[in-house]
PDB file of C-alpha atoms in Angstrom:
ATOM      1  CA  MET A   1     108.851 128.744 114.112  1.00 40.00           C
ATOM      2  CA  ALA A   2     108.629 124.935 114.222  1.00 40.00           C
ATOM      3  CA  PRO A   3     111.403 122.989 112.491  1.00 36.00           C
ATOM      4  CA  SER A   4     110.402 121.385 109.210  1.00 33.00           C
ATOM      5  CA  THR A   5     110.178 117.631 109.238  1.00 32.00           C
ATOM      6  CA  ALA A   6     110.210 115.147 106.399  1.00 33.00           C
ATOM      7  CA  LEU A   7     107.261 112.807 106.341  1.00 33.00           C
ATOM      8  CA  ASP A   8     108.023 109.118 105.992  1.00 41.00           C
ATOM      9  CA  ASN A   9     105.211 107.304 104.187  1.00 47.00           C
ATOM     10  CA  ARG A  10     106.541 103.845 104.977  1.00 50.00           C
ATOM     11  CA  SER A  11     103.984 101.590 106.611  1.00 63.00           C
ATOM     12  CA  GLY A  12     106.303  99.661 108.913  1.00 80.00           C
ATOM     13  CA  GLN A  13     109.768  98.553 109.915  1.00 92.00           C
ATOM     14  CA  ARG A  14     112.283  97.769 107.189  1.00 94.00           C
ATOM     15  CA  TYR A  15     114.749  94.922 107.651  1.00 96.00           C
ATOM     16  CA  ILE A  16     118.098  94.442 105.972  1.00 94.00           C
ATOM     17  CA  ALA A  17     117.773  91.135 104.159  1.00 93.00           C
ATOM     18  CA  ALA A  18     119.273  89.672 101.005  1.00 94.00           C
ATOM     19  CA  PHE A  19     116.793  87.539  99.084  1.00 96.00           C
ATOM     20  CA  PRO A  20     117.731  86.642  95.516  1.00 97.00           C
ATOM     21  CA  ILE A  21     115.137  87.900  93.033  1.00 97.00           C
ATOM     22  CA  ARG A  22     114.260  87.862  89.369  1.00 96.00           C
ATOM     23  CA  ALA A  23     112.213  90.681  87.864  1.00 97.00           C
ATOM     24  CA  GLU A  24     110.546  90.810  84.457  1.00 98.00           C
ATOM     25  CA  TRP A  25     109.048  93.768  82.627  1.00 97.00           C
ATOM     26  CA  ASP A  26     108.492  95.138  79.135  1.00 95.00           C
ATOM     27  CA  THR A  27     110.119  98.351  77.950  1.00 91.00           C
ATOM     28  CA  SER A  28     108.230 101.102  76.121  1.00 90.00           C
ATOM     29  CA  ASP A  29     109.501  99.704  72.796  1.00 93.00           C
ATOM     30  CA  GLY A  30     108.188  96.203  73.631  1.00 93.00           C
ATOM     31  CA  THR A  31     111.466  94.566  74.646  1.00 95.00           C
ATOM     32  CA  HIS A  32     111.021  91.953  77.377  1.00 97.00           C
ATOM     33  CA  ILE A  33     113.623  92.333  80.150  1.00 97.00           C
ATOM     34  CA  VAL A  34     114.573  89.658  82.690  1.00 97.00           C
ATOM     35  CA  ALA A  35     116.860  90.982  85.421  1.00 96.00           C
ATOM     36  CA  GLU A  36     118.498  89.262  88.375  1.00 95.00           C
ATOM     37  CA  GLY A  37     119.172  90.993  91.662  1.00 96.00           C
ATOM     38  CA  GLU A  38     118.971  90.880  95.427  1.00 97.00           C
ATOM     39  CA  THR A  39     116.935  92.722  98.024  1.00 97.00           C
ATOM     40  CA  ASP A  40     118.836  95.312 100.074  1.00 96.00           C
ATOM     41  CA  ASN A  41     116.024  95.803 102.552  1.00 95.00           C
ATOM     42  CA  VAL A  42     112.461  94.585 102.940  1.00 97.00           C
ATOM     43  CA  GLY A  43     109.397  96.410 104.256  1.00 97.00           C
ATOM     44  CA  PRO A  44     105.847  95.182 104.881  1.00 96.00           C
ATOM     45  CA  GLU A  45     104.684  96.399 101.466  1.00 96.00           C
ATOM     46  CA  GLY A  46     107.813  96.588  99.355  1.00 97.00           C
ATOM     47  CA  THR A  47     111.542  96.341  98.959  1.00 97.00           C
ATOM     48  CA  LEU A  48     114.685  98.062  97.744  1.00 98.00           C
ATOM     49  CA  ILE A  49     116.439  95.874  95.189  1.00 98.00           C
ATOM     50  CA  HIS A  50     119.985  95.968  93.872  1.00 97.00           C
ATOM     51  CA  PHE A  51     119.946  94.967  90.208  1.00 96.00           C
ATOM     52  CA  GLN A  52     122.977  93.759  88.269  1.00 90.00           C
ATOM     53  CA  ARG A  53     122.450  96.049  85.230  1.00 88.00           C
ATOM     54  CA  GLU A  54     118.966  96.863  83.928  1.00 91.00           C
ATOM     55  CA  LEU A  55     116.550  99.040  85.909  1.00 95.00           C
ATOM     56  CA  PRO A  56     112.792  99.090  85.373  1.00 96.00           C
ATOM     57  CA  PRO A  57     111.096 102.426  84.593  1.00 95.00           C
ATOM     58  CA  VAL A  58     109.626 104.521  87.417  1.00 96.00           C
ATOM     59  CA  GLY A  59     105.868 104.043  87.503  1.00 96.00           C
ATOM     60  CA  GLY A  60     106.131 100.736  85.649  1.00 96.00           C
ATOM     61  CA  ARG A  61     105.129  97.347  86.942  1.00 97.00           C
ATOM     62  CA  VAL A  62     107.340  94.299  87.243  1.00 97.00           C
ATOM     63  CA  ASN A  63     106.685  90.632  87.837  1.00 98.00           C
ATOM     64  CA  LEU A  64     108.848  89.890  90.848  1.00 97.00           C
ATOM     65  CA  LEU A  65     109.969  86.399  91.845  1.00 97.00           C
ATOM     66  CA  VAL A  66     111.532  86.104  95.311  1.00 97.00           C
ATOM     67  CA  MET A  67     113.713  83.040  95.829  1.00 93.00           C
ATOM     68  CA  GLY A  68     114.236  81.170  99.081  1.00 86.00           C
ATOM     69  CA  ASP A  69     116.531  78.379 100.233  1.00 83.00           C
ATOM     70  CA  ALA A  70     114.235  75.748  98.717  1.00 87.00           C
ATOM     71  CA  GLY A  71     113.561  77.545  95.426  1.00 88.00           C
ATOM     72  CA  GLU A  72     110.663  79.835  94.578  1.00 92.00           C
ATOM     73  CA  LYS A  73     109.306  81.650  97.636  1.00 93.00           C
ATOM     74  CA  LEU A  74     106.756  84.079  96.179  1.00 96.00           C
ATOM     75  CA  ARG A  75     105.648  85.740  92.928  1.00 97.00           C
ATOM     76  CA  VAL A  76     104.125  89.212  93.090  1.00 97.00           C
ATOM     77  CA  ILE A  77     103.437  92.237  90.920  1.00 97.00           C
ATOM     78  CA  ALA A  78     105.225  95.378  92.098  1.00 98.00           C
ATOM     79  CA  GLU A  79     105.197  99.017  91.056  1.00 98.00           C
ATOM     80  CA  VAL A  80     108.460 100.913  90.672  1.00 98.00           C
ATOM     81  CA  LEU A  81     108.443 103.924  93.024  1.00 98.00           C
ATOM     82  CA  ARG A  82     111.947 105.228  92.344  1.00 97.00           C
ATOM     83  CA  ILE A  83     115.322 104.189  90.982  1.00 97.00           C
ATOM     84  CA  GLU A  84     118.927 104.947  91.906  1.00 95.00           C
ATOM     85  CA  ARG A  85     121.201 105.020  88.858  1.00 92.00           C
ATOM     86  CA  ASN A  86     124.453 104.528  90.752  1.00 91.00           C
ATOM     87  CA  PRO A  87     126.676 102.673  88.232  1.00 89.00           C
ATOM     88  CA  SER A  88     128.239 100.486  90.918  1.00 90.00           C
ATOM     89  CA  HIS A  89     124.983  99.773  92.783  1.00 93.00           C
ATOM     90  CA  PRO A  90     121.823 100.368  90.668  1.00 96.00           C
ATOM     91  CA  GLN A  91     118.675 100.055  92.783  1.00 97.00           C
ATOM     92  CA  ALA A  92     114.911 100.203  92.432  1.00 98.00           C
ATOM     93  CA  ALA A  93     112.357 100.773  95.185  1.00 98.00           C
ATOM     94  CA  LEU A  94     109.310  98.575  94.584  1.00 98.00           C
ATOM     95  CA  GLN A  95     105.878  98.495  96.208  1.00 97.00           C
ATOM     96  CA  VAL A  96     103.924  95.239  96.114  1.00 97.00           C
ATOM     97  CA  VAL A  97     100.566  95.510  94.366  1.00 96.00           C
ATOM     98  CA  GLY A  98      97.995  93.036  95.612  1.00 88.00           C
ATOM     99  CA  GLU A  99      99.494  90.095  97.514  1.00 85.00           C
ATOM    100  CA  THR A 100     100.614  92.137 100.538  1.00 89.00           C
ATOM    101  CA  ASP A 101      99.472  89.546 103.118  1.00 94.00           C
ATOM    102  CA  GLU A 102     101.548  86.862 101.407  1.00 95.00           C
ATOM    103  CA  TRP A 103     104.464  89.309 101.110  1.00 96.00           C
ATOM    104  CA  ARG A 104     104.331  90.120 104.819  1.00 96.00           C
ATOM    105  CA  GLY A 105     104.095  86.474 105.846  1.00 95.00           C
ATOM    106  CA  LEU A 106     106.630  84.931 103.492  1.00 95.00           C
ATOM    107  CA  VAL A 107     109.179  87.697 102.934  1.00 95.00           C
ATOM    108  CA  TRP A 108     108.917  90.549 105.462  1.00 96.00           C
ATOM    109  CA  GLU A 109     108.508  88.349 108.556  1.00 95.00           C
ATOM    110  CA  GLU A 110     111.345  86.064 107.430  1.00 93.00           C
ATOM    111  CA  ALA A 111     113.539  89.132 106.941  1.00 94.00           C
ATOM    112  CA  ALA A 112     112.756  90.167 110.536  1.00 94.00           C
ATOM    113  CA  ILE A 113     113.749  86.712 111.797  1.00 93.00           C
ATOM    114  CA  LYS A 114     116.989  86.706 109.779  1.00 87.00           C
ATOM    115  CA  MET A 115     117.918  90.168 111.057  1.00 88.00           C
ATOM    116  CA  SER A 116     117.143  89.148 114.648  1.00 87.00           C
ATOM    117  CA  GLU A 117     119.294  86.031 114.304  1.00 84.00           C
ATOM    118  CA  ALA A 118     122.135  88.088 112.850  1.00 71.00           C
ATOM    119  CA  ASP A 119     121.907  90.520 115.782  1.00 64.00           C
ATOM    120  CA  GLU A 120     122.053  87.605 118.260  1.00 63.00           C
ATOM    121  CA  HIS A 121     125.161  86.165 116.565  1.00 53.00           C
ATOM    122  CA  TYR A 122     126.791  89.599 116.582  1.00 50.00           C
ATOM    123  CA  GLU A 123     126.121  90.056 120.309  1.00 51.00           C
ATOM    124  CA  ASP A 124     127.532  86.555 121.055  1.00 47.00           C
ATOM    125  CA  ASP A 125     130.709  87.390 119.132  1.00 49.00           C
ATOM    126  CA  GLU A 126     131.331  90.449 121.317  1.00 54.00           C
ATOM    127  CA  LEU A 127     131.658  88.385 124.507  1.00 52.00           C
TER     128      LEU A 127
END
């Protein structure tokens, strides 16, 4: 009997990268939420975000603003795939809807560069 394997539906490499973000969404009762956070990791079509307090609902959509060193980097719409309700580290997994080429070019590729640079600095420190 073959061992069971878990399928991973991710479409590419994920990179550990911390970009500041702001997310906005409306609750089911019509309340408008604005939440600050930071990406934990970035993939070619989405991200895992650590939020300070509020978490968006699974299946909902959020307006996501990714910040860079010089201010606003990119605005996208993202769908909430899952949430982690850990009180000390609440997270939401988001998938970008639409602007995936811009996401890959401005966020995912920069995350790859940052992670590569961090690896190089780490290797230099070991010598």
